[in-house]
PDB file of C-alpha atoms in Angstrom:
ATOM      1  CA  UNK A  23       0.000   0.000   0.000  1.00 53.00           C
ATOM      2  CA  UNK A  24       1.067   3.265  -1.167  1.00 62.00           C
ATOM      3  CA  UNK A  25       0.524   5.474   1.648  1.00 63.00           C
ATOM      4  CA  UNK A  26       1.030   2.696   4.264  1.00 72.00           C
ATOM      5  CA  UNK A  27      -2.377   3.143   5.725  1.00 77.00           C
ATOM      6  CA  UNK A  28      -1.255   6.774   7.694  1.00 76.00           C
ATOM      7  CA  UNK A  29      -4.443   8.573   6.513  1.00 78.00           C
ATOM      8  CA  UNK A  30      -5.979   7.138   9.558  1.00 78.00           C
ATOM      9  CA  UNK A  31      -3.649   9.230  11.742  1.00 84.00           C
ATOM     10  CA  UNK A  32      -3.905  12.705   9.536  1.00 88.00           C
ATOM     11  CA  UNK A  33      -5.194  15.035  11.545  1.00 90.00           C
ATOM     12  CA  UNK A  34      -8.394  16.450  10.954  1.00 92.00           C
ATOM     13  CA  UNK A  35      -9.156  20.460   9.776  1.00 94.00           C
ATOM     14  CA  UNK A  36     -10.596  20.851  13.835  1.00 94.00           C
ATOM     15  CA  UNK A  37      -7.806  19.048  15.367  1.00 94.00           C
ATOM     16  CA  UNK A  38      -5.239  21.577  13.264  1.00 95.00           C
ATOM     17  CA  UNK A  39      -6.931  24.443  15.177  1.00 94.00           C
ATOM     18  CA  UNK A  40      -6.741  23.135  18.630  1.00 94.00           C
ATOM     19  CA  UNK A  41      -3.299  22.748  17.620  1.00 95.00           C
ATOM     20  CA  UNK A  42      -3.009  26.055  16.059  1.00 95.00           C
ATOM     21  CA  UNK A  43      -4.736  27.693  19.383  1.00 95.00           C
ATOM     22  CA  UNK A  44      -2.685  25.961  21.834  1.00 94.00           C
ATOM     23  CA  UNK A  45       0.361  27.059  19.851  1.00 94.00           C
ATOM     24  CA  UNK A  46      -0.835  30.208  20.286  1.00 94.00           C
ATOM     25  CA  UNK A  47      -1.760  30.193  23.998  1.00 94.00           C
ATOM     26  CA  UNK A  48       1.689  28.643  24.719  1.00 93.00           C
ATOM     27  CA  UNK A  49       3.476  31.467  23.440  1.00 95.00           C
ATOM     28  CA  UNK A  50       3.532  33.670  26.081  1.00 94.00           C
ATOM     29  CA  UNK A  51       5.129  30.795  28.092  1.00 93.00           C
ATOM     30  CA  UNK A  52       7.966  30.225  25.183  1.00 94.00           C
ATOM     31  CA  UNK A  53       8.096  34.108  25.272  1.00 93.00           C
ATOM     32  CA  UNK A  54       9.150  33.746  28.958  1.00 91.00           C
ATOM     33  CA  UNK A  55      11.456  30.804  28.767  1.00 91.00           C
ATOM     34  CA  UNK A  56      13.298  32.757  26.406  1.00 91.00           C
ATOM     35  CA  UNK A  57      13.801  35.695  27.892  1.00 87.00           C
ATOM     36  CA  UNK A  58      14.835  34.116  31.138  1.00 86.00           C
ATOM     37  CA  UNK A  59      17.037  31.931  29.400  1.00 89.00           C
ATOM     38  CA  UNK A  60      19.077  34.560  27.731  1.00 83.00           C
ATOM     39  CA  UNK A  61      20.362  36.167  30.775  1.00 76.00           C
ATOM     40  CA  UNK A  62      20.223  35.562  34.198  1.00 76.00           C
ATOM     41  CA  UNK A  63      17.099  36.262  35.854  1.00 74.00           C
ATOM     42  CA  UNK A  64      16.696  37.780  39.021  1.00 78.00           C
ATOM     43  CA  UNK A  65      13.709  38.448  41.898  1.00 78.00           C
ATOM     44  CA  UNK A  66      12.578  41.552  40.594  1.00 80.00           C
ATOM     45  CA  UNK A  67      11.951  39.833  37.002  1.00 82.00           C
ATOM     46  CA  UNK A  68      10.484  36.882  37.914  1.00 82.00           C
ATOM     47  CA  UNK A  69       7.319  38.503  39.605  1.00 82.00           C
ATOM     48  CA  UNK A  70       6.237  40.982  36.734  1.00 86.00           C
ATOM     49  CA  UNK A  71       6.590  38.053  34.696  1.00 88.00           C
ATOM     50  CA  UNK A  72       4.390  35.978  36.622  1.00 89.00           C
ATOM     51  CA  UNK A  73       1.885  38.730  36.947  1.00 89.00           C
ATOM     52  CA  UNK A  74       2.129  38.972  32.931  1.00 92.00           C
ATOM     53  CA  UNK A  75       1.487  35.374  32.767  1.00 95.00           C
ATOM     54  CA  UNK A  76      -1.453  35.126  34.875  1.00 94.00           C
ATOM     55  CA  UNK A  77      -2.864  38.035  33.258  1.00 93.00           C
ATOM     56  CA  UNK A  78      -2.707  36.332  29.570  1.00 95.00           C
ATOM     57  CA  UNK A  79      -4.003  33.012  31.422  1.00 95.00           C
ATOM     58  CA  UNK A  80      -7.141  34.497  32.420  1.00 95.00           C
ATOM     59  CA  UNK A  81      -7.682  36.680  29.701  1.00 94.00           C
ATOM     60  CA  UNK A  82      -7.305  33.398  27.121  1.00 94.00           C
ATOM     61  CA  UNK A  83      -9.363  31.762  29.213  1.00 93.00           C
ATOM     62  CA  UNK A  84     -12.166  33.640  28.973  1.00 93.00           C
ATOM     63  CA  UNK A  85     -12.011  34.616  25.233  1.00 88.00           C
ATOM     64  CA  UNK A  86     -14.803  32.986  23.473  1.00 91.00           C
ATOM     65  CA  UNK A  87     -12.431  32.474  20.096  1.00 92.00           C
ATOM     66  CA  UNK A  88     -10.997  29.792  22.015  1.00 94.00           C
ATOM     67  CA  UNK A  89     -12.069  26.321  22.297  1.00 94.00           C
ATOM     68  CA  UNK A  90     -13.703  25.031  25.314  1.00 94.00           C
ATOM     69  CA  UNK A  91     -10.610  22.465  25.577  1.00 93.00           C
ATOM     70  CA  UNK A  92      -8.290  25.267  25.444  1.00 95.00           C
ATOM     71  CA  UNK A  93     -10.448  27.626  28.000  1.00 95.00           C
ATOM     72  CA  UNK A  94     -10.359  25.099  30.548  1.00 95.00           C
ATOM     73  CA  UNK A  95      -6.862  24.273  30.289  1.00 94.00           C
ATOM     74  CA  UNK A  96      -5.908  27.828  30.381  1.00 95.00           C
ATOM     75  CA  UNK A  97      -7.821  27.625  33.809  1.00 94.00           C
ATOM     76  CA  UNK A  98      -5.920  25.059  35.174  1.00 95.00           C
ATOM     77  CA  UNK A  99      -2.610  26.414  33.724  1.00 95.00           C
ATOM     78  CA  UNK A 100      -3.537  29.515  36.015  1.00 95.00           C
ATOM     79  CA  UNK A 101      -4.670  27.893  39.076  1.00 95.00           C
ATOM     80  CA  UNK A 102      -0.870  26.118  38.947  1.00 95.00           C
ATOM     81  CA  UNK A 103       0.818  29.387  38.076  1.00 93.00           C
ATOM     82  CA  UNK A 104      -1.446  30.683  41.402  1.00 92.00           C
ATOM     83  CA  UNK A 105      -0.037  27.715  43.229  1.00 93.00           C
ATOM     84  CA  UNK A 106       3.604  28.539  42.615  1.00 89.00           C
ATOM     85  CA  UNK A 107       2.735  32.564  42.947  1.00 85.00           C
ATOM     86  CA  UNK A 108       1.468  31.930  46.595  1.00 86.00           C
ATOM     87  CA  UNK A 109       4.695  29.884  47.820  1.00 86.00           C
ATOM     88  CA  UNK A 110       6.616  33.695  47.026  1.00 79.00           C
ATOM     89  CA  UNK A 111       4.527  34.606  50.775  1.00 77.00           C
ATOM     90  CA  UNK A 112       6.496  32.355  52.117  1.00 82.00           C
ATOM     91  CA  UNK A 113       9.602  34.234  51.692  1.00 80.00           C
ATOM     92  CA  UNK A 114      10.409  37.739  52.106  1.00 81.00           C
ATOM     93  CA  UNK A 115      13.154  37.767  49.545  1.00 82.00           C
ATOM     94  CA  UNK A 116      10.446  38.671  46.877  1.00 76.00           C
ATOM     95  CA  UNK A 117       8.811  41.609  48.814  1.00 77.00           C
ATOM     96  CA  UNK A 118      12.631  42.989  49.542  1.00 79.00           C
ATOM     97  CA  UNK A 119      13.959  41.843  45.770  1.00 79.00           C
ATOM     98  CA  UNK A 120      10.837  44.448  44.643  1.00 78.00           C
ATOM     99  CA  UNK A 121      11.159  47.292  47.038  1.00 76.00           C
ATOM    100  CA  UNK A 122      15.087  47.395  46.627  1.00 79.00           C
ATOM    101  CA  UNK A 123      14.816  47.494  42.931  1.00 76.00           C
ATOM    102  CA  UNK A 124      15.098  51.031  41.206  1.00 72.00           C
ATOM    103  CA  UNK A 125      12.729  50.544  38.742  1.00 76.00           C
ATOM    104  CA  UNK A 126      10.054  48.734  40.785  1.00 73.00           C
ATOM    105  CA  UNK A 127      10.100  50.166  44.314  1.00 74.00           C
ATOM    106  CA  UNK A 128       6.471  50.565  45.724  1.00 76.00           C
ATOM    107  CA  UNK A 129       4.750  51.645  42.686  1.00 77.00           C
ATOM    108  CA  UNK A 130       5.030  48.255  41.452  1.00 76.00           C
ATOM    109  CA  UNK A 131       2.902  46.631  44.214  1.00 77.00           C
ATOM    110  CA  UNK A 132       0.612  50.108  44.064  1.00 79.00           C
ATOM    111  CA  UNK A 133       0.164  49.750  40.259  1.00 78.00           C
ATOM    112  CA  UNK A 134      -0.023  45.596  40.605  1.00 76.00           C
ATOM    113  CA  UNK A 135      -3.665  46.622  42.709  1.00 77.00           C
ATOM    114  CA  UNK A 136      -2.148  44.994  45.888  1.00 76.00           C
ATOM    115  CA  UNK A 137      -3.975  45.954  48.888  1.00 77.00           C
ATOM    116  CA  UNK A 138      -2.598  48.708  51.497  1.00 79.00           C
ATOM    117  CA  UNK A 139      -2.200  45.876  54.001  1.00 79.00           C
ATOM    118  CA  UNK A 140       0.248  43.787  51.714  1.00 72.00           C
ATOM    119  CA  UNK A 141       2.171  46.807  50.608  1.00 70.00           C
ATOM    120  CA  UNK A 142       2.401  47.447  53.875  1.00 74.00           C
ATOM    121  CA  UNK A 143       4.159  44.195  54.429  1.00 71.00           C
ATOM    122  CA  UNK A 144       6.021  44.439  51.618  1.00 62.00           C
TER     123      UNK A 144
END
């Protein structure tokens, strides 16, 4: 046989999109990866990034041009992201990192929408 019987594993024209979307979803984290892999990436990066991140995640997963596949794995792409964002409480390396940086300082927690209380912390 010619074409060794493969057809049954072409994809079809819907799978291509979901592959085509989730390419596209996944950028942002490729986009990340690559920009922390070309130098070395320090405290007061790795939080704006993560904020960044989270903000695409939700945004993604509410956008109705996705499919509902894609949506809810956006969702639980977040919630992990969330996960990992909430162990940073547990050390006040980040909060200092932030504040000590020249560029951040407390306008980045103020601009961020953090409450008084945890800026307070900070």
């Amino acid at each position: 046989n010619k074409n060794m019987d493969l057809r049954d594993y072409e994809l079809s024209e819907k799978e291509w999109e979901l592959a085509q979307q989730l390419c596209d979803v996944l950028k942002i984290l490729k986009d990340a990866t690559l920009f922390f892999s070309q130098s070395t990436p320090n405290l007061a990066t790795i939080i704006p990034a993560m904020d960044m991140i989270d903000r695409k995640l939700m945004t993604d997963s509410i956008t109705r041009t996705y499919e509902l596949a894609i949506r809810a794995s956006l969702g639980l792409a977040k919630k992990t992201l969330n996960r990992y964002y909430s162990m940073t409480d547990w050390s006040e390396v980040y909060r200092i990192a932030m504040v000590l940086h020249p560029q951040h300082k407390l306008s980045y927690f103020k601009e961020a929408g953090w409450g008084a209380q945890w800026i307070q912390a900070a």
